[in-house]
mmCIF file of C-alpha atoms in Angstrom:
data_model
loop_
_atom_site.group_PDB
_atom_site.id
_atom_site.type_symbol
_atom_site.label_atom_id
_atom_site.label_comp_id
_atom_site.label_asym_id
_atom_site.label_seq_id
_atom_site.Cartn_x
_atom_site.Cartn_y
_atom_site.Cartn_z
ATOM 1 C CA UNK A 1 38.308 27.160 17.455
ATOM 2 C CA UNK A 2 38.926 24.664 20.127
ATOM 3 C CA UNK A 3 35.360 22.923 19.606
ATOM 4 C CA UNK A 4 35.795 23.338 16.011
ATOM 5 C CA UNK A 5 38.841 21.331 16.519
ATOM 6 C CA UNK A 6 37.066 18.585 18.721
ATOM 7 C CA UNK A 7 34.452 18.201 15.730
ATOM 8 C CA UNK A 8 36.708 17.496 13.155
ATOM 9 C CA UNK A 9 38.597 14.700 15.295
ATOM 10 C CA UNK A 10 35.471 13.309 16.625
ATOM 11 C CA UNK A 11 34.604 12.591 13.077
ATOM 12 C CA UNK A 12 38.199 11.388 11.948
ATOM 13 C CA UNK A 13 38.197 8.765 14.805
ATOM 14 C CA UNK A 14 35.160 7.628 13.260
ATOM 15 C CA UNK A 15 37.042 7.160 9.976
ATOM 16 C CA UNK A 16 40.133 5.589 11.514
ATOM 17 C CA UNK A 17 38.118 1.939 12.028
ATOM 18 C CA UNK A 18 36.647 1.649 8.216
ATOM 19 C CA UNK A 19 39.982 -0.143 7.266
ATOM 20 C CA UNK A 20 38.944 -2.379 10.409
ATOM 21 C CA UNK A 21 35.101 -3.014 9.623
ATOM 22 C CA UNK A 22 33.723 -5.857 7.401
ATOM 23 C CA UNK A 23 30.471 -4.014 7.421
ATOM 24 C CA UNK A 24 32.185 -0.995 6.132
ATOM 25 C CA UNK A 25 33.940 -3.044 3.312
ATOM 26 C CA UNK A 26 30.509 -5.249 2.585
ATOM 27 C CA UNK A 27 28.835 -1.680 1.975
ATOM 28 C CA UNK A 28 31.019 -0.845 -0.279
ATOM 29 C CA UNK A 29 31.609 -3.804 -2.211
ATOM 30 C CA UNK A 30 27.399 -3.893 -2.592
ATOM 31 C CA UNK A 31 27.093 -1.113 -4.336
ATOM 32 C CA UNK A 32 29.971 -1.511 -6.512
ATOM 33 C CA UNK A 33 27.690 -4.868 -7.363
ATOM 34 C CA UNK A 34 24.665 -2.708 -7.446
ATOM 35 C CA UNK A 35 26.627 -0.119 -9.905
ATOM 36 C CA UNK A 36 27.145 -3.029 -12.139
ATOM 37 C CA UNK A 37 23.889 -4.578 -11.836
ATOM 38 C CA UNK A 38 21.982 -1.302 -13.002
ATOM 39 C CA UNK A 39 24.558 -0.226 -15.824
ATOM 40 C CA UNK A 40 24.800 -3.393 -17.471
ATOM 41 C CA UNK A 41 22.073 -3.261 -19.696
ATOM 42 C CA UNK A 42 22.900 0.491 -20.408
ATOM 43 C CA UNK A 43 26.500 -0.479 -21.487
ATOM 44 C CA UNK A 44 25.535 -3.698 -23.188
ATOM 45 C CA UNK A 45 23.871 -1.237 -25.671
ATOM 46 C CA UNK A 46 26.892 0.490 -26.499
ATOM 47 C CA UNK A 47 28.618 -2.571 -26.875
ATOM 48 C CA UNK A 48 25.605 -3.960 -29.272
ATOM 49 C CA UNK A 49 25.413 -1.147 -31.830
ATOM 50 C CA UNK A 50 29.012 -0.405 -31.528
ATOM 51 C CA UNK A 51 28.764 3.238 -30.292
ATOM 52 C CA UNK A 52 30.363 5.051 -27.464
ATOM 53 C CA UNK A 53 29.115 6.878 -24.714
ATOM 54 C CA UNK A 54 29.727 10.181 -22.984
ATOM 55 C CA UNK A 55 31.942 9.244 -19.394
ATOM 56 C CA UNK A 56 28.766 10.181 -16.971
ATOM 57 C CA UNK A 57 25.805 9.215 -19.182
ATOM 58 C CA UNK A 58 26.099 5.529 -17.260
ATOM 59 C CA UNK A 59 24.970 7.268 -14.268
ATOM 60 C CA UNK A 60 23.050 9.906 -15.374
ATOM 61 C CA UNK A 61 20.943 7.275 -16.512
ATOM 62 C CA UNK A 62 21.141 4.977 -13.919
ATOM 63 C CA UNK A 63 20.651 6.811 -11.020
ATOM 64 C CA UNK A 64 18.118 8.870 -13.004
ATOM 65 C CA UNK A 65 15.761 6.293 -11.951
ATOM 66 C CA UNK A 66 13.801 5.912 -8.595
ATOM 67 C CA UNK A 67 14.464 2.462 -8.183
ATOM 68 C CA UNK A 68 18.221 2.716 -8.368
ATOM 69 C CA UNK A 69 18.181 5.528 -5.842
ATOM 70 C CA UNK A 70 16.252 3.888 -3.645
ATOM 71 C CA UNK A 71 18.592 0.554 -3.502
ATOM 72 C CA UNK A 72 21.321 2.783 -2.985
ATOM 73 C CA UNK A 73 19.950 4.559 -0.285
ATOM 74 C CA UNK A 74 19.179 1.286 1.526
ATOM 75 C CA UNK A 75 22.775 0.643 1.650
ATOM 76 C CA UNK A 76 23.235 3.578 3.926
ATOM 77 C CA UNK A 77 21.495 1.683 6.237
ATOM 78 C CA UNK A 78 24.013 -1.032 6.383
ATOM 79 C CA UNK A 79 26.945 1.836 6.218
ATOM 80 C CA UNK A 80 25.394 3.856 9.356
ATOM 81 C CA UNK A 81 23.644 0.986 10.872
ATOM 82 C CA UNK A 82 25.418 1.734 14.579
ATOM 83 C CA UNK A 83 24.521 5.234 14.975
ATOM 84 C CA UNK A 84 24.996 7.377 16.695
ATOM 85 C CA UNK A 85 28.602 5.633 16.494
ATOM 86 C CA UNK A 86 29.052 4.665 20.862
ATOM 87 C CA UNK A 87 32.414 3.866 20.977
ATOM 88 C CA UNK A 88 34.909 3.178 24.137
ATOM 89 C CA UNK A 89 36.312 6.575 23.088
ATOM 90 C CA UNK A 90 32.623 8.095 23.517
ATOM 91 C CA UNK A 91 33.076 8.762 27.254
ATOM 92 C CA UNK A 92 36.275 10.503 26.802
ATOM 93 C CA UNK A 93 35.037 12.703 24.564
ATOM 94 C CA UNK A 94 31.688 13.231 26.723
ATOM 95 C CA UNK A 95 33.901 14.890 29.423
ATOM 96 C CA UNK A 96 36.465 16.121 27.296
ATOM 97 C CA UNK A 97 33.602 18.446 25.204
ATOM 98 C CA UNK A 98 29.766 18.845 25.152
ATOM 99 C CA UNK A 99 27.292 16.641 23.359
ATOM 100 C CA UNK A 100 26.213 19.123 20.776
ATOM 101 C CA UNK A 101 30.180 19.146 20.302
ATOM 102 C CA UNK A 102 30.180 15.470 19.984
ATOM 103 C CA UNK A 103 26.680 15.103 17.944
ATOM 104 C CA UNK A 104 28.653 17.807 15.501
ATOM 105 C CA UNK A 105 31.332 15.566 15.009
ATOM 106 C CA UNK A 106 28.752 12.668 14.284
ATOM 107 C CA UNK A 107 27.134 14.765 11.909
ATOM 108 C CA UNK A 108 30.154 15.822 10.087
ATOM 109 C CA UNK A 109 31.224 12.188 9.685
ATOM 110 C CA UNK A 110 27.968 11.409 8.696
ATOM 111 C CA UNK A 111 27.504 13.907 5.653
ATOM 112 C CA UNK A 112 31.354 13.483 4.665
ATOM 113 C CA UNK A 113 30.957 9.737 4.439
ATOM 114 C CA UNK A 114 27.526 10.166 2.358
ATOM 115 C CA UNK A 115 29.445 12.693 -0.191
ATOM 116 C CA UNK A 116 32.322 9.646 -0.327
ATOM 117 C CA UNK A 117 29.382 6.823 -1.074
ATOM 118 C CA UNK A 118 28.346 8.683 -3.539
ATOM 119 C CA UNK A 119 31.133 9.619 -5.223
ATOM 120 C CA UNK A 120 31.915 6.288 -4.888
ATOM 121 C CA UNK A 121 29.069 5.875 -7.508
ATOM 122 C CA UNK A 122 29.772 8.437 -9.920
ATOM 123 C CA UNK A 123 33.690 6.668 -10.135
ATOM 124 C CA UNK A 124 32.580 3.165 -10.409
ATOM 125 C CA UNK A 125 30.066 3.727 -13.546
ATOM 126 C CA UNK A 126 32.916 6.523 -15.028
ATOM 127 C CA UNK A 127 35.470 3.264 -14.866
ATOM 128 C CA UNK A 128 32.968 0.805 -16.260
ATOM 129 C CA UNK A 129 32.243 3.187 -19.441
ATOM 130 C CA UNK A 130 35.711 4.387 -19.668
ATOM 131 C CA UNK A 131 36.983 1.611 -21.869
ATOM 132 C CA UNK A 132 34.449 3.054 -24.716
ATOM 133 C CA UNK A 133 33.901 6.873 -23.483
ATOM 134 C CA UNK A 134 34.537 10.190 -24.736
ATOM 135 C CA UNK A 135 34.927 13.020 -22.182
ATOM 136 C CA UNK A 136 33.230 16.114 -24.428
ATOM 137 C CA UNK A 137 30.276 17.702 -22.781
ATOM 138 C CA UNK A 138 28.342 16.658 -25.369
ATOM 139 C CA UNK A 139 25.486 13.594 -25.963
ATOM 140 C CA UNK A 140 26.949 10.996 -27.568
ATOM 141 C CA UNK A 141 25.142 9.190 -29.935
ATOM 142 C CA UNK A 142 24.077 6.164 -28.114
ATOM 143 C CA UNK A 143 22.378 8.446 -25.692
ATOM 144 C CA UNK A 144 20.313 9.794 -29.108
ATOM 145 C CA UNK A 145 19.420 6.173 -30.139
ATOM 146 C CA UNK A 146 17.958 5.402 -26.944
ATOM 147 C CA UNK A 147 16.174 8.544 -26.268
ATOM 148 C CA UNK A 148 14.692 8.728 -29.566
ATOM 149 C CA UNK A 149 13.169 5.130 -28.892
ATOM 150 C CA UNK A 150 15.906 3.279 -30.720
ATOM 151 C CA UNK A 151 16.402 1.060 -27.511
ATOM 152 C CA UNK A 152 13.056 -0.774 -26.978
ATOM 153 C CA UNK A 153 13.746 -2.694 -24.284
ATOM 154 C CA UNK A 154 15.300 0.329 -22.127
ATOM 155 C CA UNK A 155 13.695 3.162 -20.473
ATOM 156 C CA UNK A 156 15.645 5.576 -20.563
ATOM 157 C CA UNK A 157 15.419 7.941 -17.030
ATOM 158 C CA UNK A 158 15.978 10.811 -18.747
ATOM 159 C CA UNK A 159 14.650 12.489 -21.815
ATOM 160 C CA UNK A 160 14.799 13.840 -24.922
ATOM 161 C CA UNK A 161 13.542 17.486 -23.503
ATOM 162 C CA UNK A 162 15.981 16.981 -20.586
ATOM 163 C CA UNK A 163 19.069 16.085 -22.899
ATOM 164 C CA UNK A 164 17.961 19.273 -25.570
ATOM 165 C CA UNK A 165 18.200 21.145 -22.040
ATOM 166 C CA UNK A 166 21.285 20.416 -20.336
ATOM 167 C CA UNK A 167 24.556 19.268 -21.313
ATOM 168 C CA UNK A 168 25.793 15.805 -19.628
ATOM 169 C CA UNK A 169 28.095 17.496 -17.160
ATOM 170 C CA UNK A 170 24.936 20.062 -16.174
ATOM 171 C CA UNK A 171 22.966 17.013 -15.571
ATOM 172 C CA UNK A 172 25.453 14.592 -13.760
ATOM 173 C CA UNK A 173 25.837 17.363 -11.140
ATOM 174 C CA UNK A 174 22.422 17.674 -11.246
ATOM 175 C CA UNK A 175 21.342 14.023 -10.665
ATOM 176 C CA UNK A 176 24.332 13.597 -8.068
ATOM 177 C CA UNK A 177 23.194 16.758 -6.155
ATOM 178 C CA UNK A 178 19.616 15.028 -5.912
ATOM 179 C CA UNK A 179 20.923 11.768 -4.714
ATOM 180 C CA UNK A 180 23.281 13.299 -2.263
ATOM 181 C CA UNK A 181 20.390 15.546 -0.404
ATOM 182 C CA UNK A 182 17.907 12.724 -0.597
ATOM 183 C CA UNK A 183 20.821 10.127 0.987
ATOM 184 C CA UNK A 184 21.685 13.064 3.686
ATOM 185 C CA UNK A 185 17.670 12.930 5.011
ATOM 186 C CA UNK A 186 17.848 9.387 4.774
ATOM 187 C CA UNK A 187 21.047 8.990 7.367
ATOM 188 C CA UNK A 188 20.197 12.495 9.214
ATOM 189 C CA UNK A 189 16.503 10.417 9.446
ATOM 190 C CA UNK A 190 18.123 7.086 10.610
ATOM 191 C CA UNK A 191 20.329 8.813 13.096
ATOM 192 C CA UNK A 192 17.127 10.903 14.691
ATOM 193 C CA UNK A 193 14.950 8.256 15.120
ATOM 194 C CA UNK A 194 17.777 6.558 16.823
ATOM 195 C CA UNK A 195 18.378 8.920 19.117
ATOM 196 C CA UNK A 196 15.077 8.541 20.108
ATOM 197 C CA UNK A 197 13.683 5.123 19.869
ATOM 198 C CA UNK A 198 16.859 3.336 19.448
ATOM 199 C CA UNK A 199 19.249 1.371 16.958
ATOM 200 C CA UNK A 200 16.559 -0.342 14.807
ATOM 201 C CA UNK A 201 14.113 2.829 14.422
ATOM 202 C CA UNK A 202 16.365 3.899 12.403
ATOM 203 C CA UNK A 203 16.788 1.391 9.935
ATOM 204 C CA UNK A 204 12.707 0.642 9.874
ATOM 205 C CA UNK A 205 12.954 4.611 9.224
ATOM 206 C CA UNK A 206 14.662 4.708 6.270
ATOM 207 C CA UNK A 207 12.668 1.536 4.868
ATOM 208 C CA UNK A 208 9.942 3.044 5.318
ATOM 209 C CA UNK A 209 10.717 6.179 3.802
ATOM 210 C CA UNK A 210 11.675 4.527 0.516
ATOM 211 C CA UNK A 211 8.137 2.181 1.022
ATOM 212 C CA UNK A 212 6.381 5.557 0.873
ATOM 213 C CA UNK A 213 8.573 6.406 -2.054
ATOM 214 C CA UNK A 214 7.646 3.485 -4.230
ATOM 215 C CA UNK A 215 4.203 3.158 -3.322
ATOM 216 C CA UNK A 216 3.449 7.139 -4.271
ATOM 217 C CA UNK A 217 5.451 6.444 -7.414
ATOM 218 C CA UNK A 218 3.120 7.878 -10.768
ATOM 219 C CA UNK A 219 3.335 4.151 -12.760
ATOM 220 C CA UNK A 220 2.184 2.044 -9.615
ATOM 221 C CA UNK A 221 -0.455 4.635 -8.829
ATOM 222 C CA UNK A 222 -2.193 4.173 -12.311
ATOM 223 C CA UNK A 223 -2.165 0.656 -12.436
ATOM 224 C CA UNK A 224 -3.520 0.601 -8.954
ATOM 225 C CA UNK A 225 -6.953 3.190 -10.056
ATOM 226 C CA UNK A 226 -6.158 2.562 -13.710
ATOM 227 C CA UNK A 227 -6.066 6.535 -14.214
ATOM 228 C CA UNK A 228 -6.137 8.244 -17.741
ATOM 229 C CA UNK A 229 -6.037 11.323 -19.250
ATOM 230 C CA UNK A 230 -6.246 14.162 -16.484
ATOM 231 C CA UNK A 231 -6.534 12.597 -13.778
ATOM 232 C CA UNK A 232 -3.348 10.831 -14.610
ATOM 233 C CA UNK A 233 -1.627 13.800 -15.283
ATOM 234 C CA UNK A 234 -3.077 15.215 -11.831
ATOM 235 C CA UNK A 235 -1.190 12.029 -10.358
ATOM 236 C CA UNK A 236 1.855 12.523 -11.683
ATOM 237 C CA UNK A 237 2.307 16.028 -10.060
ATOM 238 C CA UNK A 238 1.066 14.904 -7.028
ATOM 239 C CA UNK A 239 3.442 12.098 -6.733
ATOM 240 C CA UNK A 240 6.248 14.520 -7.840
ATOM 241 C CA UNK A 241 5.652 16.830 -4.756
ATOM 242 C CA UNK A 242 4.668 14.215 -2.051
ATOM 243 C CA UNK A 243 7.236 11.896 -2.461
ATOM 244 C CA UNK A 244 10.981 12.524 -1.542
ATOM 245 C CA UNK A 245 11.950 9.549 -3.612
ATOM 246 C CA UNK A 246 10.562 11.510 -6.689
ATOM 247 C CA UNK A 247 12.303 14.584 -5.217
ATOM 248 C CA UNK A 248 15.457 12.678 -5.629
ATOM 249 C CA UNK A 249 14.248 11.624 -9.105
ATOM 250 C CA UNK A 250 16.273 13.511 -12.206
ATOM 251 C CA UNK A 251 13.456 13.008 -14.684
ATOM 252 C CA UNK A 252 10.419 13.876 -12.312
ATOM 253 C CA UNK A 253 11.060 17.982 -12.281
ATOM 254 C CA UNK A 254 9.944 20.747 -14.218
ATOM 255 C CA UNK A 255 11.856 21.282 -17.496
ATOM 256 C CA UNK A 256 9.178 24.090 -18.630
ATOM 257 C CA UNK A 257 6.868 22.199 -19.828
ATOM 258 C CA UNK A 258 4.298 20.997 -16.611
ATOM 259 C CA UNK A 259 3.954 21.542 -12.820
ATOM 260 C CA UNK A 260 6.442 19.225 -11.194
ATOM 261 C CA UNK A 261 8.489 20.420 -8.799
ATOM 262 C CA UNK A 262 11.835 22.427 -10.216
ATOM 263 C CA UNK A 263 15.435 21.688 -9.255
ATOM 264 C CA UNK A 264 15.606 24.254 -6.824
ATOM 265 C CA UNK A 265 12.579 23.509 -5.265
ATOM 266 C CA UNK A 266 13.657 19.694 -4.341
ATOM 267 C CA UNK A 267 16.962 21.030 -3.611
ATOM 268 C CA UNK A 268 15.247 23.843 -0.838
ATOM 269 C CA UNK A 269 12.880 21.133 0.528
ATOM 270 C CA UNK A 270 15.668 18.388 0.622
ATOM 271 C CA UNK A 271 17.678 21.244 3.024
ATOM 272 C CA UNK A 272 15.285 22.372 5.158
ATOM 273 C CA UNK A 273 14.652 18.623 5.848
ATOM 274 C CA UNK A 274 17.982 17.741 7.282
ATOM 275 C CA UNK A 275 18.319 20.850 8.768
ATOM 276 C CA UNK A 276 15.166 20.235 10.706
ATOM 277 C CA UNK A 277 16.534 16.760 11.441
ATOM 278 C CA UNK A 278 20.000 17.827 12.510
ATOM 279 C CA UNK A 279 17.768 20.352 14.857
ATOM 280 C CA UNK A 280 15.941 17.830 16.279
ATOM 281 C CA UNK A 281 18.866 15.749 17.069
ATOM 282 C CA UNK A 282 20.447 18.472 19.186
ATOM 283 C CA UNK A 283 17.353 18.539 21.251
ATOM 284 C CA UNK A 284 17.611 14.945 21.695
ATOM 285 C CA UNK A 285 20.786 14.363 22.830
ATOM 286 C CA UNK A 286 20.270 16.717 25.791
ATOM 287 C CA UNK A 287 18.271 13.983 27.435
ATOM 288 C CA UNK A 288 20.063 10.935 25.374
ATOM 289 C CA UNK A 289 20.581 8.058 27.934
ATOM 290 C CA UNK A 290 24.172 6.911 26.930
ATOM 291 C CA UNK A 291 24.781 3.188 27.588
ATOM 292 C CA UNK A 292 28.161 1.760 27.761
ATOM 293 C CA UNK A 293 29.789 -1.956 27.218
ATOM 294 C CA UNK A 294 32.786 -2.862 29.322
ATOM 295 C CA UNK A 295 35.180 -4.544 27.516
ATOM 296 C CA UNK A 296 37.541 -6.426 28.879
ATOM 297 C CA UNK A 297 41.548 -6.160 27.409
#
C-alpha cells in the first residue's frame, strides 16, 4: 500500500507544475488549433447545406484519418518532451522509494495525462459542433450526404459499410480507443529511448515512428509503384498490418468484408507494445545514470 501510495504522489507532483509551464499550456492550445484546423471543412459542410450533425461525428471523422492522428501524436512530443520528468524533488524521492517505484509514478502520469490530451480532443470538436448537434445515437444526415459521395471535395475517413455497422457512439469509442493506445506507444516509446540514449532519442523516436507511418501508408505506396488491381489490394493489407499509424487508423480494419487487421487485433498488438516498452524501461532504470542541476535559491 505504502508504494502504491508513493506512485500516485510521484505522479500528482508531476501534475502540480502544468498551471506553471508555458510548454504545457502551448501543447494544449496547439491542438485546440489543430482540432479546429481539421474540423473546419467538416463543419463548414453542415453549415453549407444547412444540416446538423450528430455531437461526435466531428471527430469520428477527423481523427478517423491517419494524418490527423499523426499531428496529434507529434504534440505529445512537445507535452512529454522532458522525460523522464528529473526534477529537484527526484532525489528525494530516489531515497525515499525505489526506482521501479518512481518509474511507476512516471508511468502513471504519463498514461493519465495521454487519456486527458485526448479527451481534450473529443471535448473540443463536441463544443465546436454543439451549436448545430443532436445527441441521438444515430447518423445524422450530413454524415449520409457525405458518405454517399454528396461531399466531393471531402473524404470522408469513414464509410458507408462502417456507418451501416456501428452506431456513432460505438465508433467514437472506437476511434478514441485507437488513438489513445497508439499515443500511449508513442510516449511509452519516447520515454524508453530516453532512458537509454537520452532527451532527444526520444523525440527523433516518435518522428520517426509516424515517418514509417506515412511512408507505409496504402495511397503513397501506389503512387510510388503505380499498383492496380491485386497487387494493390495486396498493398493495402500489408500496409494495414505493418504500420502502427494504420493500426491507429478507424477506417483501415476489417468490417467483414477483407483481411485488414480487426479492432481487437490493433487493440492486442497496441498492448503488448507498451507493455513491452514499460518492461523495458524497468530494466533500464536499474543502470539509469541520474544527473542533477543545482539550483541556486
Amino acid at each position: 500500500m505504502l508504494k502504491a501510495k508513493q506512485v500516485f504522489q510521484i505522479a500528482k507532483q508531476n501534475f502540480s507544475g502544468w498551471n506553471r509551464s508555458p510548454r504545457i499550456w502551448m501543447t494544449f492550445f496547439l491542438a485546440f488549433v489543430l482540432c479546429l484546423m481539421m474540423s473546419d471543412e467538416i463543419i463548414s459542410q453542415a453549415v453549407r447545406y444547412e444540416m446538423i450533425l450528430q455531437i461526435v461525428e466531428p471527430f469520428i471523422w477527423t481523427y478517423g484519418d491517419a494524418t490527423s492522428v499523426m499531428l496529434s501524436s507529434l504534440l505529445l512530443t512537445l507535452l512529454f518532451a522532458d522525460m523522464p520528468f528529473i526534477n529537484q524533488e527526484t532525489p528525494y524521492w530516489l531515497i525515499r522509494t525505489s526506482r521501479n517505484v518512481w518509474l511507476a509514478g512516471q508511468v502513471l502520469y504519463v498514461v493519465v495525462a495521454t487519456v486527458l490530451y485526448n479527451v481534450f480532443l473529443l471535448v473540443v470538436l463536441g463544443i465546436m459542433a454543439m451549436p448545430f448537434a443532436y445527441w441521438g445515437n444515430v447518423w445524422s444526415e450530413t454524415a449520409a450526404m457525405l458518405g454517399y459521395g454528396g461531399g466531393e471535395s471531402i473524404t470522408i475517413p469513414v464509410s458507408i459499410k462502417t456507418m451501416e455497422s456501428s452506431s456513432p457512439y460505438e465508433c467514437m469509442i472506437s476511434v478514441f480507443a485507437l488513438m489513445l493506445l497508439y499515443s500511449l506507444v508513442i510516449t511509452c516509446f519516447m520515454l524508453c529511448l530516453n532512458l537509454m540514449a537520452g532527451n532527444m532519442a526520444g523525440v527523433l523516436g516518435a518522428f520517426g515512428v509516424n515517418l514509417y507511418g506515412i511512408l507505409l501508408n496504402p495511397s503513397f505506396i501506389q503512387k510510388i509503384f503505380h499498383f492496380t488491381g491485386n497487387l494493390s489490394y495486396k498493398a493495402n493489407i500489408l500496409c494495414g498490418w505493418l504500420s502502427p499509424l494504420n493500426h491507429a487508423t478507424f477506417p483501415m480494419h476489417n468490417f467483414g468484408y477483407d483481411c485488414l487487421p480487426k479492432l481487437w487485433n490493433s487493440m492486442l498488438i497496441f498492448g503488448i507494445v507498451i507493455l513491452g516498452l514499460i518492461f523495458i524501461s524497468r530494466e533500464k532504470i536499474r543502470h539509469y545514470n541520474f544527473t542533477f542541476i543545482q539550483m541556486d535559491e
